[in-house]
Amino acid sequence: MLNLMIQGMRRWIVVGIVGAGWGLGGRAAPVDYYLPDGGPYEDRVPTPAEFFGYEVGDWHLRPDQIVGYLHALAAAAPERAKVEVFGHTHEQRPLVQLVVAAPERMADLEAVRRAHLERGATATRPAVVNLGYSIHGNESSGANASVMVAYWLVASQSEAAQAVRRDVVVLLDPMFNPDGLARFAHWANTHRGKHLVADPNHREHREPWPNGRTNHYWFDLNRDWFPLVHPESRARVARFYQWQPNIMNDHHEMGTDRTFFFQPGVTSRNNPTTPAGVFALQEKLAAHHADALDRVGSFYYSAEGFDDFYVGKGSVYPDLNGGIGILYEQASSRGHVQETDFGDLTFPFSIRNQVLASLSTLEGAVALREDLLAHQAEFYATASTFAGDRGVSGWVFDPAGDPARAWELRDLLARHQIEVRALSRDVTVGERTYRAGEAFAVPADQPQARLLAELFTDRTEFNDTAFYDISAWSVPWAFNLPHDKLETGLSKAWGRTLEPGPRPVGQLHGDRTADVLAYVLLPRGMDLPRALGRLGRAGIVAQVTAQTFRALPAGQSESIDVAPGAIIIPVTRQPDKSETIERVIDEILARDALQVMALNRGLTPDGPDLGSPSLVTVTAGRVAIVVGDGVSPYDAGEVWHTLDQRWDMAPVLLEHGDVKRAELSRYDAMVIVDGSFGSWSEDTADSIKAWTRAGGTLIVEEDAISWAINKLGAKITLVEDPAEATPATPPMRVPFGEGERINRSKLIPGSIFAASVDLTHPLAYGLGQDMLPLFRAGKLVMQPSKSPYQTPLVYTPDPLLAGYATPEDQSRLSNQAAVVIAPLGSGRVVAMTDNPVFRGYWFGAMRLLGNAIFFGPAMKTP
């Protein structure tokens, strides 16, 4: 008892020292504030205040501090806790989990893990709970709460803590997004004064663009659970399948004047493939959350505002993998303290609610342990029945001459534990034949049947048309490989299981030991922009052909058809670069999945010869992405990531305020993504206009098109929305309480539409198919160009492929332009109503961006 009293005194002394040093007037929060009735605690385990030198909530903790504290906990009590590193972020910060369980389980944790994956008897097997925090870096109360939860898990000797360690294996992930958290912690701490300022106008509460919500490349990682574009998500999902937790918490923040949210959320807006048992268990867990928050007088809500529909969110992904995902949203102080209608909201208060919800989750996991384990076992036991009831035997895909894109698809599915099979025989569906040895299949009947069904869904009908996020995400449409859904059983056509294997590389046609006159890169393949970037950086001049021809590779007897969009690399015309050319061709063959031909004759068997005046020099690929206030950081980040990570290019991130001072002649192309451009200066517009008129290629997406029309005089015509232009007559009265739902139902929340493609246009070179699925998340519509040559993509008459859009919006899009090329002086504006690299995984349309960058000079109106 004396030890406990001393321990308690020591914690209060630390608080007093910190408070005295900063004049906080006793506002620093002790352990008992966050953990009422949480002790007694083992004295050998350091408190957060003992480790950090101040109480949790005084400062925003940095990722390195949090990781350091978890290591200290594991060192203090190794028999019940350990830290495991399972990956690293883009900025090389470690991704860690604190694993906590009873000593007898920790002694052979691997055996416990294997037994859990076997989903056997539930009588003595522990449940697995993954507590995850702050996937949005500036929603930091979760990450700061994690250290208090970790302390309780390791140090508390209360009956509740001992029950958790006995009946649960806890995987505590203190921060899903360390890079974003580091950015925000630095901002909040940098602007914290001796006296805390609650005024929302204070700079601390007005984080600058692009803010700490996102990861290094400005992606929302809470939309990346299934696209798996980033190392954080790939490592986390791999870790998920190592343990397959029964519960996964996902702790967020929301508006300052809100309270606290926990699921089940809006039932009508939840994913229809999620088993009903998920919602029943969420309801039972909700009772534990309510009790915990009631005890401290915190207000909350549970059945409104948020949904569990989009499969790429952290609270939905577990639902389709046999677990229970739970979203928590805490009103945010967005700093250390901020005014609300009910007084000041402090950082410690927001942290405490996150702590209490974490502990109530663990309490619920103990109480519902057998129910959770039984739910998971039943989920997988009924997978085959689920697949059979859908009447789909599987999907079949043709690599379509793009082995890299096909590999990316197989790799993505493998990361989600989805089986891919070879074809043992040819399969014909309609007019398309899928060849054994080339095509591959994805059987519907497999343990991941529910997740697979959602990843491959092309749903267009919905019970509720108000969406928190997007309404469509179809993987087959995103990759745009020729594919078909097989309605009837064709299991006899399934061959061996395919592993992704190493990423495919280039293939050479022709003898390089002969006197090579030129190299030709065939146009098909998602890696072509990457190869063009290599050429540009090396200063190698390359040309693109607009016509089909036949070429005879050196030393071979059979010629090969070459489609428009092929790249000609003259060797003898640039003799001072011959060694450089050979080196870069070596790089292309080793890294890029392209077909490369070596030619030793300029005369072709058919079509233009290699010296034809019809060839156009491609650009060097020097790109500026205009960024800063008003620009969507998500869209800008997606372009940046595509160029930097996928194509090995080095785009310049150019602040719009610096445009007028920049030497724009350094760039071949400039990209302006979606945003709101009211703060942009006239000087910026004038500079971009002059650069474009001098020959530049300006690529504008979504609402940047309106800016280009208004500020640059781009000859593009938008289609007015008749619903906005013509008021209802007589005035219609709508129930006030239905307003939000009705307004949401009028949006295009993120759906997939079909566009017809002019494959002869330089923007479409290498696409290979005359229909391209595009992802659309807005209502801006363009008319086709007055030039019959400059509308390379047009929405089809009946364009909706998947997702939600009102019949009126579908009609508005019908036969309208998806892309328009508008000449401006000697340059051009490439206007795209949709983001071709949406969330970094829309592989089928990525070439539009690459072609716009490199083939701008080839787009002159005939």
Coordinates of N, CA and C in Angstrom, one line a residue, residues 217-406:
Y217 N 2.9 11.3 -49.4 CA 2.4 11.7 -50.8 C 1.0 12.4 -50.8
W218 N 0.5 12.8 -49.6 CA -0.7 13.5 -49.5 C -1.9 12.6 -49.8
F219 N -1.8 11.3 -49.6 CA -2.9 10.3 -49.7 C -3.6 10.2 -48.4
D220 N -4.9 9.9 -48.5 CA -5.7 9.6 -47.3 C -5.5 8.1 -47.1
L221 N -4.8 7.7 -46.1 CA -4.5 6.2 -45.9 C -5.7 5.5 -45.5
N222 N -6.8 6.2 -45.0 CA -8.0 5.5 -44.7 C -8.9 5.2 -45.9
R223 N -8.3 5.5 -47.1 CA -9.0 5.0 -48.3 C -8.1 4.0 -49.1
D224 N -7.0 3.6 -48.4 CA -6.0 2.8 -49.1 C -6.0 1.3 -48.5
W225 N -7.0 0.9 -47.8 CA -6.9 -0.4 -47.2 C -7.1 -1.5 -48.3
F226 N -7.7 -1.2 -49.4 CA -7.7 -2.2 -50.5 C -6.9 -1.8 -51.6
P227 N -6.7 -0.6 -52.1 CA -5.8 -0.3 -53.2 C -4.4 -0.6 -52.8
L228 N -4.0 -0.5 -51.6 CA -2.6 -0.9 -51.1 C -1.5 -0.2 -52.0
V229 N -1.7 1.1 -52.2 CA -0.7 1.8 -53.0 C 0.6 2.1 -52.2
H230 N 0.4 2.2 -50.8 CA 1.5 2.7 -50.0 C 2.1 1.7 -49.1
P231 N 3.4 1.9 -48.7 CA 4.0 0.9 -47.8 C 3.3 0.7 -46.5
E232 N 2.8 1.8 -46.0 CA 2.0 1.7 -44.7 C 0.9 0.7 -44.8
S233 N 0.1 0.8 -45.9 CA -1.1 0.0 -46.1 C -0.7 -1.4 -46.4
R234 N 0.4 -1.6 -47.2 CA 0.8 -3.0 -47.6 C 1.3 -3.7 -46.3
A235 N 2.1 -3.0 -45.5 CA 2.6 -3.7 -44.3 C 1.5 -3.9 -43.3
R236 N 0.5 -3.0 -43.2 CA -0.5 -3.2 -42.2 C -1.5 -4.3 -42.6
V237 N -1.8 -4.4 -43.9 CA -2.7 -5.5 -44.3 C -2.0 -6.9 -44.2
A238 N -0.7 -6.9 -44.5 CA 0.1 -8.1 -44.3 C 0.0 -8.5 -42.8
R239 N 0.2 -7.5 -42.0 CA 0.1 -7.8 -40.5 C -1.3 -8.2 -40.1
F240 N -2.3 -7.7 -40.7 CA -3.7 -8.1 -40.5 C -3.9 -9.6 -40.7
Y241 N -3.3 -10.0 -41.9 CA -3.5 -11.4 -42.2 C -2.6 -12.4 -41.3
Q242 N -1.6 -11.8 -40.7 CA -0.8 -12.6 -39.8 C -1.6 -13.0 -38.6
W243 N -2.5 -12.1 -38.2 CA -3.3 -12.3 -37.0 C -4.8 -12.5 -37.2
Q244 N -5.3 -11.9 -38.2 CA -6.8 -11.8 -38.5 C -7.6 -11.5 -37.2
P245 N -7.5 -10.2 -36.7 CA -8.1 -9.8 -35.5 C -9.6 -9.9 -35.5
N246 N -10.2 -10.2 -34.4 CA -11.6 -10.3 -34.2 C -12.3 -8.9 -34.2
I247 N -11.5 -7.9 -33.6 CA -12.0 -6.6 -33.5 C -10.8 -5.7 -34.0
M248 N -11.1 -4.7 -34.8 CA -10.1 -3.7 -35.2 C -10.7 -2.3 -35.0
N249 N -10.1 -1.6 -34.0 CA -10.6 -0.2 -33.7 C -9.9 0.8 -34.7
D250 N -10.6 1.8 -35.0 CA -10.1 2.8 -36.0 C -10.5 4.2 -35.4
H251 N -9.5 4.8 -34.7 CA -9.8 6.0 -33.9 C -9.5 7.3 -34.7
H252 N -10.5 8.2 -34.9 CA -10.4 9.4 -35.7 C -10.9 10.6 -34.8
E253 N -10.9 11.7 -35.5 CA -11.4 13.0 -35.0 C -12.4 13.6 -36.0
M254 N -13.2 14.5 -35.5 CA -14.2 15.2 -36.3 C -14.3 16.6 -35.9
G255 N -15.3 17.4 -36.3 CA -15.4 18.8 -36.0 C -15.4 19.1 -34.5
T256 N -14.9 20.3 -34.2 CA -14.7 20.7 -32.8 C -16.0 20.7 -32.0
D257 N -17.1 21.1 -32.6 CA -18.4 21.3 -31.9 C -19.2 20.0 -31.8
R258 N -18.6 18.9 -32.3 CA -19.3 17.6 -32.2 C -19.0 17.0 -30.8
T259 N -19.4 15.7 -30.6 CA -19.2 15.0 -29.3 C -18.3 13.8 -29.6
F260 N -18.8 12.6 -29.5 CA -18.0 11.4 -29.7 C -19.0 10.4 -30.4
F261 N -18.4 9.8 -31.5 CA -19.2 8.8 -32.3 C -18.6 7.4 -32.2
F262 N -19.4 6.4 -32.1 CA -19.0 5.0 -32.3 C -20.1 4.3 -33.0
Q263 N -19.7 3.2 -33.6 CA -20.7 2.5 -34.5 C -21.7 1.7 -33.7
P264 N -22.8 1.3 -34.3 CA -22.9 0.8 -35.7 C -23.2 1.8 -36.8
G265 N -23.4 3.1 -36.6 CA -23.6 4.0 -37.6 C -25.0 3.9 -38.3
V266 N -25.0 4.5 -39.5 CA -26.3 4.5 -40.3 C -26.5 3.1 -41.0
T267 N -27.4 2.3 -40.5 CA -27.6 1.0 -41.0 C -27.8 0.9 -42.5
S268 N -28.7 1.8 -43.0 CA -29.1 1.7 -44.4 C -27.9 2.0 -45.3
R269 N -26.8 2.6 -44.8 CA -25.7 3.0 -45.6 C -24.5 2.1 -45.4
N270 N -24.7 0.9 -44.7 CA -23.6 0.0 -44.5 C -23.4 -0.9 -45.8
N271 N -22.3 -1.5 -45.9 CA -22.0 -2.4 -47.0 C -22.9 -3.6 -47.0
P272 N -23.6 -3.9 -48.2 CA -24.6 -5.0 -48.2 C -24.0 -6.3 -48.1
T273 N -22.7 -6.5 -48.4 CA -22.0 -7.8 -48.3 C -21.6 -8.1 -46.8
T274 N -21.5 -7.1 -46.0 CA -21.2 -7.3 -44.6 C -22.2 -8.2 -43.9
P275 N -21.8 -9.3 -43.3 CA -22.7 -10.2 -42.6 C -23.5 -9.5 -41.5
A276 N -24.7 -9.9 -41.3 CA -25.6 -9.2 -40.3 C -25.0 -9.4 -38.9
G277 N -24.2 -10.5 -38.7 CA -23.6 -10.7 -37.4 C -22.7 -9.6 -37.0
V278 N -22.1 -8.9 -37.9 CA -21.2 -7.8 -37.6 C -21.9 -6.7 -36.9
F279 N -23.1 -6.3 -37.4 CA -23.9 -5.2 -36.8 C -24.4 -5.6 -35.5
A280 N -24.8 -6.9 -35.3 CA -25.2 -7.3 -34.0 C -24.2 -7.2 -33.0
L281 N -22.9 -7.6 -33.3 CA -21.8 -7.5 -32.4 C -21.4 -6.0 -32.1
Q282 N -21.5 -5.2 -33.2 CA -21.3 -3.8 -32.9 C -22.3 -3.2 -31.9
E283 N -23.5 -3.6 -32.0 CA -24.5 -3.1 -31.1 C -24.2 -3.5 -29.7
K284 N -23.7 -4.8 -29.5 CA -23.4 -5.2 -28.1 C -22.1 -4.5 -27.6
L285 N -21.2 -4.2 -28.5 CA -20.0 -3.5 -28.1 C -20.4 -2.0 -27.8
A286 N -21.3 -1.5 -28.5 CA -21.8 -0.1 -28.3 C -22.3 0.1 -26.8
A287 N -22.9 -0.9 -26.3 CA -23.4 -0.8 -24.9 C -22.2 -0.6 -23.9
H288 N -21.1 -1.2 -24.2 CA -19.9 -1.0 -23.3 C -19.4 0.4 -23.5
H289 N -19.3 0.9 -24.7 CA -18.8 2.3 -24.9 C -19.7 3.3 -24.2
A290 N -21.0 3.1 -24.3 CA -22.0 4.0 -23.7 C -21.8 4.0 -22.2
D291 N -21.6 2.9 -21.6 CA -21.5 2.8 -20.1 C -20.2 3.5 -19.7
A292 N -19.1 3.3 -20.5 CA -17.8 4.0 -20.1 C -17.9 5.5 -20.2
L293 N -18.5 6.0 -21.3 CA -18.6 7.4 -21.4 C -19.6 8.0 -20.5
D294 N -20.7 7.3 -20.2 CA -21.7 7.8 -19.2 C -21.1 8.0 -17.8
R295 N -20.1 7.1 -17.5 CA -19.5 7.2 -16.2 C -18.7 8.5 -16.0
V296 N -18.2 9.1 -17.0 CA -17.5 10.3 -16.9 C -18.3 11.5 -17.5
G297 N -19.5 11.3 -17.9 CA -20.3 12.4 -18.3 C -20.1 12.9 -19.7
S298 N -19.4 12.1 -20.6 CA -19.2 12.5 -22.0 C -20.4 12.2 -22.8
F299 N -20.7 13.1 -23.7 CA -21.8 12.9 -24.6 C -21.3 12.2 -25.9
Y300 N -22.2 11.5 -26.6 CA -21.8 10.7 -27.7 C -23.1 10.5 -28.6
Y301 N -22.9 9.9 -29.8 CA -23.9 9.4 -30.6 C -23.4 8.2 -31.4
S302 N -24.4 7.4 -32.0 CA -24.0 6.1 -32.5 C -24.6 5.7 -33.8
A303 N -25.8 6.2 -34.1 CA -26.6 5.6 -35.2 C -26.8 6.7 -36.3
E304 N -25.9 7.6 -36.5 CA -26.1 8.6 -37.5 C -24.8 9.2 -38.0
G305 N -24.8 9.8 -39.2 CA -23.6 10.5 -39.6 C -22.6 9.7 -40.4
F306 N -22.3 8.5 -40.0 CA -21.2 7.8 -40.6 C -21.7 6.4 -41.1
D307 N -21.1 5.9 -42.1 CA -21.5 4.6 -42.6 C -20.3 3.7 -42.8
D308 N -20.5 2.5 -43.1 CA -19.5 1.5 -43.3 C -19.7 0.9 -44.7
F309 N -19.5 1.7 -45.7 CA -19.9 1.2 -47.1 C -18.6 0.9 -47.9
Y310 N -17.7 1.9 -48.0 CA -16.5 1.8 -48.9 C -15.6 0.7 -48.3
V311 N -15.2 -0.3 -49.1 CA -14.4 -1.4 -48.6 C -13.0 -1.0 -48.2
G312 N -12.5 0.2 -48.7 CA -11.1 0.6 -48.5 C -10.9 1.4 -47.2
K313 N -12.0 1.4 -46.3 CA -11.8 2.1 -45.0 C -11.5 1.1 -43.9
G314 N -10.7 1.6 -42.9 CA -10.3 0.8 -41.9 C -11.4 0.1 -41.0
S315 N -12.5 0.7 -41.0 CA -13.6 0.2 -40.2 C -14.5 -0.8 -41.0
V316 N -14.3 -0.8 -42.3 CA -15.1 -1.7 -43.2 C -14.3 -3.0 -43.6
Y317 N -13.0 -2.8 -43.9 CA -12.2 -3.9 -44.3 C -12.2 -5.1 -43.4
P318 N -12.2 -4.9 -42.1 CA -12.3 -6.1 -41.2 C -13.6 -6.8 -41.3
D319 N -14.7 -6.1 -41.5 CA -16.0 -6.7 -41.6 C -16.1 -7.7 -42.7
L320 N -15.3 -7.5 -43.8 CA -15.3 -8.4 -44.9 C -14.2 -9.4 -44.8
N321 N -13.6 -9.5 -43.7 CA -12.5 -10.5 -43.4 C -12.8 -11.3 -42.1
G322 N -14.0 -11.4 -41.7 CA -14.3 -12.2 -40.5 C -14.2 -11.5 -39.2
G323 N -13.9 -10.2 -39.2 CA -13.8 -9.5 -38.0 C -14.8 -8.4 -37.8
I324 N -14.6 -7.6 -36.8 CA -15.6 -6.4 -36.6 C -14.7 -5.2 -36.6
G325 N -15.0 -4.3 -37.6 CA -14.4 -3.0 -37.6 C -15.2 -2.0 -36.9
I326 N -14.6 -1.1 -36.1 CA -15.3 -0.1 -35.4 C -14.7 1.3 -35.6
L327 N -15.5 2.2 -36.0 CA -15.0 3.6 -36.2 C -15.3 4.4 -35.0
Y328 N -14.4 5.2 -34.5 CA -14.6 6.1 -33.4 C -14.2 7.5 -33.9
E329 N -15.0 8.5 -33.6 CA -14.8 9.9 -34.0 C -14.9 10.8 -32.8
Q330 N -13.8 11.5 -32.5 CA -13.8 12.4 -31.3 C -13.7 13.8 -31.8
A331 N -14.6 14.7 -31.2 CA -14.5 16.1 -31.5 C -13.0 16.6 -31.2
S332 N -12.5 17.4 -32.1 CA -11.1 17.7 -32.2 C -10.8 19.1 -31.6
S333 N -9.7 19.2 -30.8 CA -9.2 20.5 -30.4 C -8.3 21.0 -31.5
R334 N -7.8 20.2 -32.4 CA -6.9 20.6 -33.5 C -5.8 21.5 -32.9
G335 N -5.3 21.0 -31.8 CA -4.2 21.8 -31.2 C -4.3 21.4 -29.7
H336 N -4.1 22.4 -28.8 CA -4.1 22.1 -27.4 C -5.4 22.4 -26.7
V337 N -6.1 23.4 -27.2 CA -7.4 23.8 -26.7 C -8.1 24.7 -27.7
Q338 N -9.4 24.5 -27.8 CA -10.1 25.3 -28.8 C -11.5 25.6 -28.3
E339 N -12.0 26.8 -28.6 CA -13.4 27.2 -28.2 C -14.4 26.3 -28.8
T340 N -15.5 26.1 -28.1 CA -16.7 25.4 -28.7 C -17.9 26.2 -28.1
D341 N -19.1 25.8 -28.5 CA -20.3 26.4 -28.0 C -20.5 26.1 -26.5
F342 N -19.9 25.0 -26.0 CA -20.0 24.6 -24.6 C -18.8 24.8 -23.8
G343 N -18.0 25.8 -24.2 CA -16.7 26.0 -23.5 C -15.5 25.5 -24.2
D344 N -14.4 25.6 -23.6 CA -13.1 25.2 -24.2 C -13.0 23.6 -24.3
L345 N -12.7 23.1 -25.5 CA -12.4 21.7 -25.6 C -10.9 21.5 -25.5
T346 N -10.4 20.8 -24.5 CA -9.0 20.6 -24.3 C -8.5 19.3 -25.0
F347 N -7.2 19.3 -25.3 CA -6.6 18.1 -25.8 C -6.7 17.0 -24.9
P348 N -6.4 17.2 -23.6 CA -6.6 16.0 -22.7 C -8.0 15.4 -22.6
F349 N -9.0 16.3 -22.8 CA -10.4 15.7 -22.8 C -10.6 14.8 -24.0
S350 N -10.1 15.3 -25.1 CA -10.3 14.5 -26.3 C -9.5 13.2 -26.3
I351 N -8.4 13.2 -25.6 CA -7.6 12.0 -25.4 C -8.3 11.0 -24.5
R352 N -8.9 11.6 -23.5 CA -9.6 10.7 -22.5 C -10.7 9.9 -23.1
N353 N -11.5 10.5 -24.0 CA -12.6 9.8 -24.6 C -12.1 8.6 -25.4
Q354 N -10.9 8.9 -26.1 CA -10.3 7.8 -26.9 C -9.8 6.7 -26.1
V355 N -9.2 7.0 -24.9 CA -8.8 6.0 -24.0 C -9.9 5.2 -23.5
L356 N -11.0 5.8 -23.1 CA -12.1 5.1 -22.5 C -12.8 4.2 -23.5
A357 N -12.9 4.7 -24.8 CA -13.5 3.8 -25.8 C -12.6 2.6 -26.1
S358 N -11.3 2.8 -26.0 CA -10.3 1.7 -26.2 C -10.5 0.6 -25.1
L359 N -10.6 1.1 -23.9 CA -10.8 0.2 -22.7 C -12.1 -0.5 -22.8
S360 N -13.2 0.2 -23.2 CA -14.5 -0.4 -23.3 C -14.5 -1.4 -24.4
T361 N -13.7 -1.2 -25.5 CA -13.6 -2.2 -26.5 C -13.0 -3.5 -25.9
L362 N -12.0 -3.3 -25.1 CA -11.3 -4.5 -24.5 C -12.3 -5.2 -23.6
E363 N -13.0 -4.4 -22.8 CA -14.0 -5.0 -21.9 C -15.0 -5.8 -22.7
G364 N -15.5 -5.2 -23.8 CA -16.5 -5.9 -24.6 C -15.9 -7.2 -25.2
A365 N -14.6 -7.1 -25.6 CA -14.0 -8.3 -26.2 C -13.9 -9.4 -25.2
V366 N -13.7 -9.1 -23.9 CA -13.7 -10.2 -22.9 C -15.0 -10.8 -22.8
A367 N -16.0 -9.9 -22.7 CA -17.4 -10.4 -22.5 C -17.9 -11.1 -23.7
L368 N -17.5 -10.8 -24.9 CA -18.1 -11.4 -26.1 C -17.1 -12.3 -26.8
R369 N -16.0 -12.7 -26.1 CA -15.0 -13.5 -26.7 C -15.4 -14.6 -27.5
E370 N -16.3 -15.5 -26.9 CA -16.7 -16.7 -27.7 C -17.6 -16.3 -28.9
D371 N -18.4 -15.2 -28.7 CA -19.2 -14.8 -29.8 C -18.4 -14.3 -31.0
L372 N -17.3 -13.6 -30.7 CA -16.4 -13.0 -31.7 C -15.7 -14.2 -32.4
L373 N -15.2 -15.1 -31.7 CA -14.5 -16.3 -32.3 C -15.5 -17.1 -33.2
A374 N -16.7 -17.3 -32.6 CA -17.7 -18.1 -33.4 C -18.1 -17.3 -34.7
H375 N -18.2 -16.0 -34.6 CA -18.6 -15.2 -35.8 C -17.5 -15.4 -36.9
Q376 N -16.2 -15.3 -36.5 CA -15.2 -15.4 -37.4 C -15.1 -16.8 -38.1
A377 N -15.3 -17.9 -37.3 CA -15.3 -19.2 -37.8 C -16.5 -19.4 -38.8
E378 N -17.7 -18.9 -38.4 CA -18.8 -19.0 -39.3 C -18.6 -18.2 -40.6
F379 N -18.0 -17.1 -40.5 CA -17.7 -16.3 -41.7 C -17.0 -17.1 -42.8
Y380 N -16.0 -17.8 -42.4 CA -15.2 -18.5 -43.4 C -15.9 -19.9 -43.7
A381 N -16.6 -20.4 -42.8 CA -17.3 -21.7 -43.0 C -18.4 -21.5 -44.1
T382 N -19.0 -20.3 -44.1 CA -20.1 -20.1 -45.1 C -19.6 -19.4 -46.4
A383 N -18.3 -19.2 -46.6 CA -17.8 -18.5 -47.7 C -18.2 -19.2 -49.0
S384 N -18.1 -20.5 -49.0 CA -18.5 -21.3 -50.2 C -20.0 -21.1 -50.5
T385 N -20.8 -21.2 -49.5 CA -22.3 -21.0 -49.7 C -22.6 -19.6 -50.2
F386 N -21.9 -18.6 -49.7 CA -22.1 -17.2 -50.2 C -21.7 -17.1 -51.6
A387 N -20.6 -17.7 -52.0 CA -20.2 -17.7 -53.5 C -21.2 -18.4 -54.3
G388 N -21.7 -19.5 -53.9 CA -22.7 -20.3 -54.7 C -24.0 -19.5 -54.9
D389 N -24.4 -18.9 -53.8 CA -25.7 -18.1 -53.9 C -25.7 -17.0 -54.9
R390 N -24.5 -16.5 -55.2 CA -24.4 -15.3 -56.1 C -24.5 -15.7 -57.5
G391 N -24.3 -17.0 -57.8 CA -24.4 -17.5 -59.2 C -23.3 -17.1 -60.1
V392 N -22.1 -16.8 -59.5 CA -20.9 -16.4 -60.3 C -19.9 -17.5 -60.0
S393 N -19.3 -18.0 -61.1 CA -18.3 -19.0 -60.8 C -16.9 -18.4 -60.8
G394 N -16.8 -17.2 -61.4 CA -15.5 -16.5 -61.3 C -15.3 -15.4 -62.4
W395 N -14.2 -14.9 -62.5 CA -13.8 -13.9 -63.5 C -12.6 -14.3 -64.2
V396 N -12.5 -14.0 -65.5 CA -11.4 -14.3 -66.3 C -10.8 -13.1 -66.9
F397 N -9.5 -13.0 -67.0 CA -8.8 -11.8 -67.5 C -7.8 -12.1 -68.6
D398 N -7.7 -11.2 -69.5 CA -6.7 -11.2 -70.5 C -5.6 -10.2 -70.3
P399 N -4.3 -10.5 -70.2 CA -3.3 -9.5 -70.0 C -3.2 -8.4 -71.0
A400 N -3.8 -8.6 -72.2 CA -4.0 -7.6 -73.2 C -2.6 -6.9 -73.6
G401 N -1.6 -7.7 -73.7 CA -0.3 -7.1 -74.1 C 0.4 -6.2 -73.1
D402 N -0.1 -6.2 -71.9 CA 0.5 -5.3 -70.8 C 0.8 -6.2 -69.6
P403 N 1.9 -6.9 -69.7 CA 2.2 -7.8 -68.6 C 2.4 -7.1 -67.2
A404 N 2.8 -5.9 -67.2 CA 3.0 -5.2 -66.0 C 1.7 -4.9 -65.3
R405 N 0.7 -4.5 -66.1 CA -0.6 -4.2 -65.5 C -1.2 -5.5 -65.0
A406 N -1.1 -6.6 -65.7 CA -1.6 -7.9 -65.3 C -0.9 -8.3 -64.0

